[in-house]
Amino acid sequence: MFPGAVADREDARYVLLGAPLDISTTFQPGTRFGPDRVRRFARTFDDFDHHTRSHFTDLAVHDGGDLRAWDDAREYLDFLEGMVGDARSDGAVPLLLGGEHTVTVAGVRACDPDVFVCLDAHLDLREEYDGNPLSHATVTRHALDVAEEAVVLGARTGSEAEWDRASEADVTVVPPGEVGEWTPDFGDRSVYLSVDVDGADPAFAPGTGTMEPFGLFPREMHRVVRAVASHCVGFDVVEVNDRDDGQAATLAGKLLRAFVFAHAAGGDDSGR
């Protein structure tokens, strides 16, 4: 169980689901261990959050455990979409714990947001990767089948075709050097927020599949999560594997908790 996620399912305001998919990772696999690893490295966190002056155990978070993945991505994503949709139907905010980034496709489809916001080193705008249209490298493109706009924060690499796609009006790319000054402007539109831990510089989160230098500082990612949370109908953190000493899992767990604290408080608490 994620530490502090002590609510019963019927009383939950937030439902956490582990999605340990690990089939299209292209360099260092291991995201199948991500959900358990994030739970493990969150054990040392204090229950109290001084930004919002609230306790995590008071925020009605339920941990539904891991939804075991299999090797048919399309079938698994349909199943996962149904499970996330059940949480939404019960009035809860779904929190997905990956697993590779592909699981985000299920979260977005179930939540049907107006805007897809992602912290990520990669554009993920490919139509396919190695012939696979459901690769972790295609997530933003799939999200745009649902959302009217995508905002990719911290992206610093992609193919020529991806950068051409990113230049269209429905995609905003904020380079790493500008994320610290970025502020959300979504009005009353709904948002799905996805955190790919490789958005962080590999110095801070080496336990991920495809590291990319010149990335974000954890403090910048923390500020973005807290600033966007109140707009969100769903959240995930993905791409943590078991190839470091817990840095990536620790960052992922902190950002998940920051999302819940800020969402429960409402408004933008990023300046506190």
XYZ file of N, CA and C in Angstrom:
816
model
N 0.832 -1.197 0.000
C 0.000 0.000 0.000
C 0.873 1.256 0.000
N 0.452 2.265 -0.777
C 1.175 3.533 -0.734
C 0.978 4.140 0.661
N 2.072 4.532 1.317
C 1.966 5.021 2.700
C 0.943 6.158 2.839
N 0.024 5.972 3.762
C -0.992 6.994 4.020
C -2.261 6.823 3.207
N -2.263 5.891 2.240
C -3.457 5.670 1.412
C -4.376 4.692 2.133
N -4.972 5.156 3.202
C -5.657 4.261 4.136
C -7.179 4.231 3.968
N -7.698 5.005 3.031
C -9.158 5.091 2.895
C -9.726 3.812 2.287
N -10.948 3.469 2.679
C -11.667 2.388 2.016
C -12.106 2.861 0.630
N -12.302 1.900 -0.268
C -12.642 2.243 -1.656
C -13.903 3.094 -1.743
N -14.928 2.758 -0.958
C -16.209 3.462 -1.061
C -16.153 4.878 -0.486
N -15.116 5.160 0.316
C -14.985 6.500 0.908
C -13.928 7.342 0.195
N -13.305 6.798 -0.847
C -12.122 7.443 -1.413
C -12.459 8.666 -2.266
N -11.655 9.690 -2.083
C -11.686 10.832 -2.999
C -10.634 10.660 -4.094
N -9.610 9.870 -3.795
C -8.543 9.572 -4.755
C -8.339 8.055 -4.774
N -8.248 7.482 -5.975
C -8.010 6.046 -6.114
C -6.699 5.833 -6.866
N -5.749 5.238 -6.179
C -4.440 4.954 -6.765
C -4.440 3.532 -7.322
N -3.963 3.395 -8.562
C -3.888 2.097 -9.218
C -2.492 1.908 -9.803
N -1.837 0.813 -9.465
C -0.554 0.483 -10.068
C -0.767 -0.156 -11.430
N 0.008 0.282 -12.412
C -0.117 -0.240 -13.786
C 1.279 -0.624 -14.278
N 1.769 -1.806 -13.895
C 3.176 -2.163 -14.136
C 3.470 -2.668 -15.549
N 2.988 -1.962 -16.553
C 3.243 -2.357 -17.946
C 4.717 -2.122 -18.280
N 5.313 -3.084 -18.991
C 6.762 -3.013 -19.277
C 7.064 -3.820 -20.535
N 6.455 -3.393 -21.663
C 6.646 -4.191 -22.876
C 7.249 -3.417 -24.042
N 7.146 -2.062 -24.046
C 7.693 -1.333 -25.198
C 8.894 -0.476 -24.833
N 9.356 -0.566 -23.581
C 10.528 0.205 -23.163
C 11.694 -0.117 -24.101
N 12.346 0.928 -24.617
C 13.292 0.705 -25.711
C 14.752 0.651 -25.283
N 15.092 1.032 -24.068
C 16.493 0.974 -23.673
C 16.656 0.151 -22.403
N 16.309 0.727 -21.261
C 16.451 0.001 -19.997
C 15.074 -0.408 -19.473
N 14.703 -1.691 -19.561
C 13.410 -2.106 -19.022
C 13.427 -2.101 -17.495
N 12.286 -2.386 -16.909
C 12.200 -2.459 -15.447
C 11.020 -1.691 -14.890
N 10.173 -1.085 -15.754
C 9.033 -0.330 -15.230
C 7.999 -1.243 -14.572
N 8.113 -2.560 -14.800
C 7.197 -3.477 -14.101
C 7.385 -3.387 -12.595
N 8.576 -2.918 -12.167
C 8.860 -2.777 -10.732
C 8.509 -1.379 -10.205
N 8.092 -0.482 -11.102
C 7.880 0.909 -10.721
C 6.888 1.128 -9.593
N 5.655 0.588 -9.696
C 4.676 0.870 -8.642
C 5.144 0.431 -7.252
N 5.653 -0.781 -7.154
C 6.118 -1.248 -5.842
C 7.286 -0.412 -5.337
N 8.135 -0.015 -6.256
C 9.325 0.748 -5.857
C 8.933 2.144 -5.339
N 7.969 2.766 -5.984
C 7.510 4.080 -5.520
C 6.884 3.952 -4.136
N 6.080 2.913 -3.941
C 5.475 2.718 -2.605
C 6.582 2.526 -1.557
N 7.592 1.724 -1.897
C 8.661 1.434 -0.933
C 9.423 2.688 -0.524
N 9.785 3.514 -1.497
C 10.611 4.678 -1.165
C 9.787 5.854 -0.630
N 8.470 5.687 -0.573
C 7.621 6.705 0.048
C 7.419 6.454 1.540
N 7.968 5.349 2.041
C 7.727 4.994 3.439
C 8.308 6.004 4.418
N 9.325 6.729 4.000
C 9.980 7.641 4.940
C 9.348 9.029 4.955
N 8.377 9.276 4.072
C 7.830 10.633 3.983
C 6.994 10.970 5.216
N 7.110 12.200 5.679
C 6.241 12.664 6.754
C 4.802 12.755 6.259
N 3.881 12.480 7.136
C 2.467 12.539 6.773
C 1.999 13.976 6.553
N 2.638 14.916 7.224
C 2.202 16.320 7.204
C 2.859 17.089 6.065
N 2.059 17.921 5.380
C 2.553 18.796 4.314
C 2.450 20.246 4.767
N 3.590 20.920 4.874
C 3.557 22.284 5.419
C 3.029 23.301 4.418
N 3.074 22.982 3.113
C 2.536 23.923 2.118
C 1.025 24.099 2.289
N 0.336 22.999 2.529
C -1.127 23.040 2.643
C -1.613 22.833 4.075
N -0.685 22.566 4.985
C -0.992 22.298 6.394
C -2.058 21.197 6.515
N -1.806 20.108 5.795
C -2.723 18.968 5.853
C -1.933 17.674 5.970
N -2.634 16.620 6.396
C -2.033 15.297 6.547
C -2.514 14.386 5.413
N -1.603 13.639 4.846
C -1.954 12.765 3.719
C -3.008 11.741 4.135
N -2.894 11.226 5.347
C -3.843 10.205 5.802
C -5.264 10.745 5.957
N -5.426 12.079 5.936
C -6.763 12.677 6.071
C -7.416 12.953 4.718
N -6.724 12.635 3.607
C -7.194 13.095 2.302
C -7.934 12.026 1.505
N -8.311 10.938 2.143
C -9.181 9.914 1.532
C -8.568 9.319 0.265
N -7.335 8.845 0.392
C -6.653 8.174 -0.723
C -6.756 6.664 -0.505
N -7.190 5.969 -1.542
C -7.283 4.498 -1.497
C -6.283 3.902 -2.480
N -5.533 2.912 -2.036
C -4.608 2.204 -2.927
C -5.258 0.885 -3.352
N -5.622 0.819 -4.623
C -6.268 -0.377 -5.163
C -5.297 -1.466 -5.562
N -4.002 -1.266 -5.280
C -3.004 -2.274 -5.637
C -2.647 -2.219 -7.112
N -1.904 -3.210 -7.567
C -1.461 -3.264 -8.962
C -2.454 -4.039 -9.821
N -2.671 -3.533 -11.025
C -3.474 -4.217 -12.025
C -2.505 -4.945 -12.949
N -2.339 -6.211 -12.708
C -1.307 -6.990 -13.393
C -1.376 -6.807 -14.903
N -0.212 -6.536 -15.502
C -0.161 -6.284 -16.944
C 0.196 -7.558 -17.700
N -0.208 -7.595 -18.971
C 0.184 -8.706 -19.831
C 0.716 -8.126 -21.133
N 1.065 -8.994 -22.091
C 1.848 -8.537 -23.236
C 1.027 -8.064 -24.425
N -0.271 -7.951 -24.297
C -1.107 -7.371 -25.345
C -1.484 -5.968 -24.897
N -0.728 -4.972 -25.390
C -0.900 -3.603 -24.897
C -2.303 -3.074 -25.168
N -2.827 -3.346 -26.356
C -4.151 -2.806 -26.690
C -5.212 -3.348 -25.727
N -5.145 -4.634 -25.477
C -6.117 -5.258 -24.583
C -5.952 -4.749 -23.148
N -4.694 -4.618 -22.724
C -4.444 -4.140 -21.353
C -4.925 -2.694 -21.184
N -4.680 -1.861 -22.193
C -5.114 -0.468 -22.082
C -6.641 -0.369 -22.022
N -7.336 -1.226 -22.759
C -8.808 -1.236 -22.670
C -9.250 -1.594 -21.246
N -8.590 -2.606 -20.685
C -8.905 -3.015 -19.310
C -8.613 -1.884 -18.326
N -7.452 -1.279 -18.477
C -7.050 -0.201 -17.569
C -7.977 1.000 -17.694
N -8.375 1.317 -18.912
C -9.323 2.422 -19.118
C -10.616 2.153 -18.351
N -11.068 0.915 -18.367
C -12.285 0.575 -17.629
C -12.123 0.748 -16.132
N -10.977 0.349 -15.606
C -10.743 0.474 -14.170
C -10.634 1.939 -13.744
N -9.963 2.740 -14.568
C -9.860 4.178 -14.273
C -11.244 4.821 -14.386
N -11.999 4.399 -15.389
C -13.349 4.929 -15.560
C -14.251 4.604 -14.372
N -14.065 3.427 -13.786
C -14.854 3.074 -12.594
C -14.572 4.046 -11.448
N -13.302 4.404 -11.275
C -12.950 5.365 -10.224
C -13.613 6.709 -10.488
N -13.585 7.127 -11.760
C -14.227 8.398 -12.129
C -15.742 8.342 -11.859
N -16.342 7.224 -12.215
C -17.798 7.081 -12.022
C -18.184 7.140 -10.558
N -17.254 6.720 -9.696
C -17.501 6.759 -8.256
C -17.187 8.134 -7.657
N -16.822 9.095 -8.494
C -16.558 10.442 -8.019
C -15.158 10.673 -7.503
N -14.247 9.716 -7.764
C -12.866 9.848 -7.284
C -11.952 10.330 -8.403
N -10.828 10.880 -8.004
C -9.789 11.282 -8.952
C -8.806 10.117 -9.085
N -8.612 9.588 -10.304
C -7.681 8.467 -10.475
C -6.222 8.924 -10.455
N -5.388 8.096 -9.804
C -3.944 8.327 -9.741
C -3.278 7.059 -10.263
N -2.683 7.121 -11.443
C -2.023 5.951 -12.007
C -0.542 5.974 -11.668
N -0.043 4.792 -11.298
C 1.360 4.633 -10.947
C 1.962 3.627 -11.935
N 2.751 4.163 -12.923
C 3.331 3.280 -13.938
C 4.547 2.573 -13.412
N 4.952 1.620 -14.221
C 4.628 1.291 -15.572
C 5.225 2.280 -16.592
N 5.318 1.745 -17.821
C 5.801 2.595 -18.910
C 4.763 3.650 -19.241
N 5.195 4.656 -20.012
C 4.334 5.811 -20.256
C 3.072 5.459 -21.034
N 3.076 4.312 -21.716
C 1.913 3.916 -22.507
C 0.634 3.861 -21.667
N 0.748 3.599 -20.359
C -0.454 3.487 -19.523
C -1.223 4.808 -19.462
N -0.533 5.906 -19.754
C -1.195 7.213 -19.756
C -2.333 7.255 -20.775
N -2.181 6.517 -21.876
C -3.224 6.509 -22.908
C -4.560 6.075 -22.301
N -4.527 5.064 -21.457
C -5.756 4.599 -20.806
C -6.316 5.658 -19.864
N -5.432 6.314 -19.110
C -5.880 7.346 -18.186
C -6.552 8.507 -18.906
N -5.958 8.943 -20.001
C -6.523 10.073 -20.759
C -7.861 9.685 -21.375
N -7.934 8.504 -21.943
C -9.195 8.068 -22.553
C -10.313 7.999 -21.518
N -10.004 7.538 -20.316
C -11.026 7.400 -19.275
C -11.449 8.753 -18.712
N -10.525 9.701 -18.659
C -10.804 10.997 -18.017
C -11.316 12.049 -18.994
N -11.052 11.871 -20.292
C -11.559 12.756 -21.340
C -11.306 14.247 -21.039
N -10.052 14.643 -20.835
C -9.762 16.047 -20.485
C -9.794 16.959 -21.710
N -9.868 18.259 -21.442
C -9.730 19.245 -22.525
C -8.265 19.436 -22.902
N -7.388 19.369 -21.890
C -5.963 19.643 -22.106
C -5.137 18.511 -21.502
N -4.110 18.097 -22.243
C -3.150 17.109 -21.743
C -1.855 17.839 -21.418
N -1.428 17.772 -20.171
C -0.179 18.409 -19.744
C 0.786 17.317 -19.319
N 2.031 17.450 -19.770
C 2.999 16.387 -19.504
C 4.363 16.981 -19.182
N 4.968 16.480 -18.127
C 6.385 16.743 -17.849
C 7.160 15.584 -18.446
N 8.029 15.856 -19.422
C 8.630 14.761 -20.179
C 9.861 15.265 -20.919
N 10.897 14.422 -21.003
C 12.069 14.757 -21.811
C 11.787 14.636 -23.296
N 10.796 13.804 -23.629
C 10.540 13.443 -25.029
C 9.189 13.976 -25.484
N 9.089 14.278 -26.770
C 7.827 14.787 -27.304
C 6.747 13.715 -27.338
N 7.126 12.464 -27.580
C 6.172 11.346 -27.656
C 5.072 11.612 -28.675
N 5.464 12.194 -29.808
C 4.502 12.515 -30.863
C 4.657 11.606 -32.077
N 5.351 10.500 -31.911
C 5.534 9.576 -33.037
C 4.219 8.869 -33.358
N 4.045 8.534 -34.654
C 2.901 7.712 -35.045
C 3.134 6.262 -34.656
N 4.396 5.845 -34.667
C 4.770 4.506 -34.222
C 6.265 4.499 -33.908
N 6.701 3.507 -33.153
C 8.131 3.349 -32.884
C 8.477 1.874 -33.075
N 9.427 1.619 -33.946
C 9.764 0.231 -34.303
C 8.525 -0.537 -34.750
N 7.645 0.161 -35.464
C 6.441 -0.482 -35.985
C 5.315 -0.627 -34.982
N 5.496 -0.117 -33.766
C 4.499 -0.276 -32.707
C 3.736 1.034 -32.490
N 2.457 1.096 -32.852
C 1.689 2.336 -32.650
C 1.275 2.561 -31.199
N 1.478 1.575 -30.335
C 1.167 1.740 -28.906
C 2.453 1.695 -28.083
N 3.492 2.315 -28.591
C 4.761 2.444 -27.885
C 4.694 3.600 -26.889
N 5.576 3.549 -25.916
C 5.679 4.668 -24.965
C 6.064 5.972 -25.673
N 6.596 5.873 -26.894
C 7.012 7.064 -27.640
C 5.878 7.695 -28.442
N 4.651 7.204 -28.269
C 3.508 7.724 -29.036
C 2.436 8.351 -28.145
N 2.736 8.530 -26.876
C 1.697 8.868 -25.886
C 1.034 10.218 -26.161
N 1.816 11.241 -26.422
C 1.216 12.568 -26.636
C 0.341 12.567 -27.889
N 0.770 11.847 -28.916
C -0.050 11.768 -30.129
C -1.392 11.113 -29.810
N -1.395 10.050 -29.037
C -2.658 9.409 -28.654
C -3.493 10.331 -27.768
N -2.841 11.060 -26.877
C -3.592 11.980 -26.006
C -4.343 13.021 -26.832
N -3.751 13.417 -27.960
C -4.401 14.418 -28.815
C -5.581 13.845 -29.599
N -5.789 12.545 -29.541
C -7.025 11.974 -30.081
C -8.200 12.281 -29.171
N -7.898 12.659 -27.916
C -8.934 12.943 -26.915
C -8.941 14.433 -26.561
N -7.788 14.950 -26.152
C -7.686 16.341 -25.709
C -7.550 17.281 -26.919
N -7.985 18.514 -26.704
C -7.887 19.488 -27.796
C -6.512 20.161 -27.853
N -5.729 20.020 -26.782
C -4.421 20.677 -26.720
C -3.474 19.833 -25.863
N -2.199 19.851 -26.211
C -1.167 19.205 -25.391
C -0.100 20.238 -25.044
N 0.323 20.234 -23.784
C 1.411 21.090 -23.313
C 2.502 20.175 -22.773
N 3.671 20.193 -23.414
C 4.768 19.311 -23.023
C 5.859 20.172 -22.389
N 6.080 19.956 -21.107
C 7.012 20.778 -20.332
C 8.331 20.031 -20.141
N 9.412 20.658 -20.553
C 10.731 20.060 -20.363
C 11.220 19.204 -21.505
N 10.482 19.161 -22.619
C 10.895 18.323 -23.753
C 12.187 18.878 -24.364
N 13.076 17.963 -24.704
C 14.353 18.376 -25.262
C 14.851 17.447 -26.344
N 14.021 16.501 -26.769
C 14.431 15.638 -27.874
C 13.204 15.048 -28.561
N 13.418 14.744 -29.848
C 12.373 14.130 -30.663
C 12.877 14.009 -32.081
N 12.178 13.261 -32.903
C 12.558 13.135 -34.308
C 12.173 14.406 -35.057
N 12.674 14.540 -36.278
C 12.317 15.711 -37.090
C 10.800 15.773 -37.301
N 10.196 14.623 -37.562
C 8.744 14.587 -37.769
C 7.993 14.997 -36.501
N 8.507 14.619 -35.353
C 7.846 15.014 -34.100
C 7.927 16.526 -33.881
N 9.086 17.106 -34.146
C 9.200 18.560 -33.975
C 8.295 19.288 -34.958
N 8.143 18.742 -36.183
C 7.205 19.344 -37.142
C 5.782 19.263 -36.595
N 5.416 18.110 -36.028
C 4.066 17.969 -35.451
C 3.885 18.915 -34.267
N 4.947 19.091 -33.487
C 4.880 19.961 -32.304
C 4.714 21.429 -32.676
N 5.013 21.783 -33.916
C 4.883 23.182 -34.338
C 3.441 23.546 -34.668
N 2.529 22.575 -34.667
C 1.125 22.856 -34.981
C 0.434 23.513 -33.782
N -0.725 24.095 -34.048
C -1.371 24.971 -33.064
C -1.854 24.250 -31.813
N -2.072 22.943 -31.883
C -2.612 22.236 -30.717
C -1.531 21.696 -29.792
N -0.270 22.029 -30.034
C 0.828 21.561 -29.179
C 1.662 22.763 -28.727
N 1.935 22.819 -27.431
C 2.853 23.812 -26.872
C 4.012 23.076 -26.221
N 5.228 23.415 -26.622
C 6.413 22.818 -26.011
C 7.140 23.902 -25.216
N 7.355 23.641 -23.936
C 8.086 24.569 -23.073
C 9.456 23.952 -22.793
N 10.532 24.528 -23.309
C 11.860 23.923 -23.109
C 12.277 23.968 -21.649
N 13.211 23.104 -21.265
C 13.593 23.028 -19.846
C 13.962 24.373 -19.231
N 14.672 25.194 -19.966
C 15.114 26.465 -19.411
C 14.005 27.453 -19.130
N 12.794 27.191 -19.649
C 11.664 28.116 -19.460
C 10.584 27.567 -18.532
N 10.737 26.325 -18.085
C 9.700 25.721 -17.244
C 9.583 26.440 -15.898
N 10.680 26.947 -15.388
C 10.657 27.634 -14.097
C 9.785 28.870 -14.085
N 9.591 29.474 -15.254
C 8.783 30.694 -15.351
C 7.388 30.426 -15.901
N 7.116 29.181 -16.291
C 5.825 28.862 -16.914
C 4.704 28.876 -15.877
N 3.566 29.427 -16.274
C 2.389 29.397 -15.403
C 1.201 28.889 -16.213
N 0.330 28.078 -15.614
C -0.823 27.541 -16.353
C -1.874 28.610 -16.617
N -2.551 28.460 -17.749
C -3.620 29.395 -18.110
C -4.717 28.591 -18.821
N -5.445 27.800 -18.048
C -6.402 26.875 -18.633
C -7.847 27.345 -18.493
N -8.075 28.439 -17.764
C -9.453 28.862 -17.546
C -10.232 27.767 -16.838
N -11.424 27.441 -17.382
C -12.232 26.398 -16.756
C -12.106 25.057 -17.472
N -11.076 24.916 -18.304
C -10.898 23.653 -19.025
C -10.308 22.576 -18.106
N -10.689 21.340 -18.326
C -10.186 20.239 -17.523
C -8.835 19.755 -18.059
N -8.033 19.229 -17.148
C -6.641 18.868 -17.464
C -6.349 17.458 -16.962
N -5.582 16.720 -17.742
C -4.963 15.473 -17.266
C -3.471 15.726 -17.185
N -2.877 15.471 -16.032
C -1.444 15.729 -15.830
C -0.685 14.413 -15.755
N 0.326 14.284 -16.610
C 1.174 13.099 -16.629
C 2.617 13.507 -16.332
N 3.234 12.811 -15.390
C 4.637 13.059 -15.062
C 5.460 11.858 -15.502
N 6.223 12.030 -16.574
C 7.232 11.031 -16.947
C 8.503 11.416 -16.199
N 8.969 10.513 -15.340
C 10.080 10.883 -14.454
C 11.348 11.215 -15.243
N 11.420 10.811 -16.537
C 12.602 11.183 -17.315
C 12.604 12.655 -17.706
N 11.533 13.388 -17.354
C 11.573 14.840 -17.520
C 12.640 15.473 -16.642
N 12.902 14.821 -15.509
C 13.977 15.294 -14.622
C 15.332 15.027 -15.260
N 16.300 15.830 -14.912
C 17.660 15.534 -15.359
C 18.083 14.175 -14.798
N 18.811 13.366 -15.586
C 19.225 12.043 -15.093
C 20.054 12.099 -13.812
N 20.632 13.230 -13.488
C 21.368 13.345 -12.231
C 20.450 13.152 -11.029
N 19.154 13.479 -11.210
C 18.200 13.391 -10.107
C 17.336 12.134 -10.172
N 17.167 11.562 -11.366
C 16.287 10.406 -11.517
C 16.875 9.437 -12.548
N 17.969 8.759 -12.196
C 18.592 7.840 -13.165
C 17.841 6.527 -13.353
N 16.907 6.234 -12.489
C 16.172 4.975 -12.599
C 15.014 5.073 -13.553
N 15.315 5.201 -14.825
C 14.280 5.307 -15.852
C 14.827 4.741 -17.155
N 13.929 4.488 -18.111
C 14.327 3.734 -19.285
C 15.194 4.477 -20.275
N 14.877 5.736 -20.541
C 15.553 6.484 -21.603
C 15.979 7.839 -21.058
N 17.159 7.875 -20.460
C 17.645 9.115 -19.843
C 18.007 10.147 -20.910
N 17.779 11.412 -20.577
C 18.094 12.499 -21.502
C 18.677 13.670 -20.694
N 19.947 14.022 -20.917
C 20.571 15.108 -20.143
C 19.919 16.468 -20.378
N 20.378 17.427 -19.579
C 19.937 18.831 -19.667
C 18.469 18.972 -19.286
N 18.050 18.234 -18.250
C 16.648 18.204 -17.894
C 16.252 19.110 -16.753
N 15.079 18.804 -16.187
C 14.467 19.652 -15.168
C 15.021 19.361 -13.781
N 14.967 20.371 -12.939
C 15.264 20.207 -11.523
C 13.987 19.711 -10.829
N 14.139 18.843 -9.809
C 12.951 18.382 -9.072
C 12.111 19.536 -8.528
N 12.741 20.617 -8.120
C 11.990 21.750 -7.580
C 11.053 22.351 -8.640
N 11.526 22.383 -9.906
C 10.689 22.908 -10.980
C 9.488 21.991 -11.230
N 9.720 20.694 -11.195
C 8.625 19.748 -11.409
C 7.611 19.839 -10.273
N 8.088 19.993 -9.060
C 7.222 20.141 -7.884
C 6.326 21.366 -8.041
N 6.889 22.470 -8.482
C 6.114 23.705 -8.653
C 5.029 23.518 -9.712
N 5.385 22.871 -10.835
C 4.404 22.660 -11.906
C 3.256 21.785 -11.419
N 3.570 20.687 -10.748
C 2.518 19.782 -10.271
C 1.566 20.520 -9.348
N 2.097 21.304 -8.436
C 1.243 22.027 -7.493
C 0.428 23.120 -8.185
N 0.993 23.717 -9.230
C 0.288 24.785 -9.931
C -0.845 24.251 -10.810
N -0.684 23.039 -11.339
C -1.662 22.491 -12.282
C -2.731 21.659 -11.568
N -2.440 21.146 -10.402
C -3.277 20.130 -9.750
C -4.752 20.494 -9.665
N -5.054 21.714 -9.316
C -6.459 22.065 -9.072
C -7.311 21.991 -10.336
N -6.688 21.981 -11.506
C -7.425 21.894 -12.771
C -7.691 20.446 -13.189
N -7.111 19.490 -12.465
C -6.973 18.136 -13.004
C -8.137 17.201 -12.679
N -8.428 16.347 -13.669
C -9.405 15.272 -13.484
C -8.706 13.917 -13.394
N -7.401 13.892 -13.599
C -6.639 12.650 -13.494
C -5.156 12.949 -13.487
N -4.383 11.995 -12.945
C -2.938 12.206 -12.771
C -2.224 10.864 -12.895
N -1.024 10.913 -13.426
C -0.169 9.724 -13.357
C 1.282 10.128 -13.231
N 2.082 9.177 -12.727
C 3.535 9.314 -12.735
C 4.085 7.975 -13.210
N 4.996 8.026 -14.193
C 5.368 6.823 -14.939
C 6.872 6.757 -15.192
N 7.280 5.600 -15.712
C 8.640 5.354 -16.222
C 9.710 5.214 -15.129
N 9.302 4.913 -13.904
C 10.271 4.568 -12.854
C 10.651 3.099 -13.027
N 11.949 2.802 -12.997
C 12.376 1.404 -13.004
C 13.262 1.130 -11.784
N 13.949 -0.008 -11.805
C 14.690 -0.445 -10.619
C 16.203 -0.326 -10.814
N 16.653 0.604 -11.672
C 18.070 0.659 -12.025
C 18.812 1.807 -11.351
N 18.334 2.237 -10.195
C 19.096 3.221 -9.424
C 18.951 2.893 -7.941
N 19.369 3.796 -7.082
C 19.292 3.555 -5.637
C 18.020 4.142 -5.027
N 17.030 4.387 -5.864
C 15.749 4.876 -5.367
C 15.490 6.345 -5.649
N 16.407 7.003 -6.359
C 16.202 8.435 -6.615
C 14.934 8.698 -7.429
N 14.744 7.937 -8.511
C 13.578 8.171 -9.375
C 12.282 7.847 -8.638
N 12.272 6.754 -7.887
C 11.066 6.367 -7.150
C 10.729 7.393 -6.064
N 11.749 7.902 -5.408
C 11.521 8.904 -4.362
C 10.922 10.171 -4.956
N 11.478 10.613 -6.084
C 10.938 11.811 -6.738
C 9.493 11.561 -7.183
N 9.244 10.407 -7.770
C 7.885 10.097 -8.239
C 6.889 10.085 -7.081
N 7.269 9.472 -5.965
C 6.377 9.433 -4.817
C 6.095 10.810 -4.251
N 7.120 11.645 -4.199
C 6.926 13.016 -3.705
C 5.989 13.810 -4.607
N 6.147 13.644 -5.927
C 5.298 14.400 -6.857
C 3.855 13.906 -6.801
N 3.657 12.613 -6.614
C 2.290 12.104 -6.465
C 1.632 12.698 -5.225
N 2.363 12.696 -4.118
C 1.812 13.279 -2.894
C 1.572 14.781 -3.050
N 2.477 15.484 -3.715
C 2.301 16.921 -3.939
C 1.036 17.184 -4.739
N 0.779 16.302 -5.720
C -0.454 16.463 -6.509
C -1.677 16.350 -5.602
N -1.714 15.321 -4.774
C -2.892 15.094 -3.918
C -3.066 16.259 -2.935
N -1.994 16.678 -2.290
C -2.087 17.802 -1.340
C -2.637 19.046 -2.039
N -2.086 19.375 -3.203
C -2.486 20.602 -3.889
C -3.896 20.487 -4.440
N -4.248 19.333 -4.988
C -5.595 19.151 -5.533
C -6.637 19.252 -4.421
N -6.355 18.612 -3.289
C -7.305 18.644 -2.179
C -7.473 20.062 -1.620
N -6.394 20.835 -1.647
C -6.450 22.203 -1.123
C -7.178 23.137 -2.082
N -7.142 22.793 -3.391
C -7.736 23.670 -4.398
C -6.870 24.882 -4.615
N -6.991 25.473 -5.799
C -6.191 26.657 -6.097
C -4.745 26.310 -6.345
N -3.954 27.315 -6.583
C -2.534 27.150 -6.875
C -1.750 27.415 -5.604
N -1.147 26.359 -5.037
C -0.364 26.531 -3.811
C 1.123 26.576 -4.107
N 1.508 26.716 -5.391
C 2.911 26.606 -5.774
C 3.772 27.730 -5.234
N 3.120 28.826 -4.781
C 3.909 29.933 -4.250
C 4.076 29.897 -2.753
N 3.480 28.870 -2.118
C 3.558 28.795 -0.648
C 4.898 28.242 -0.207
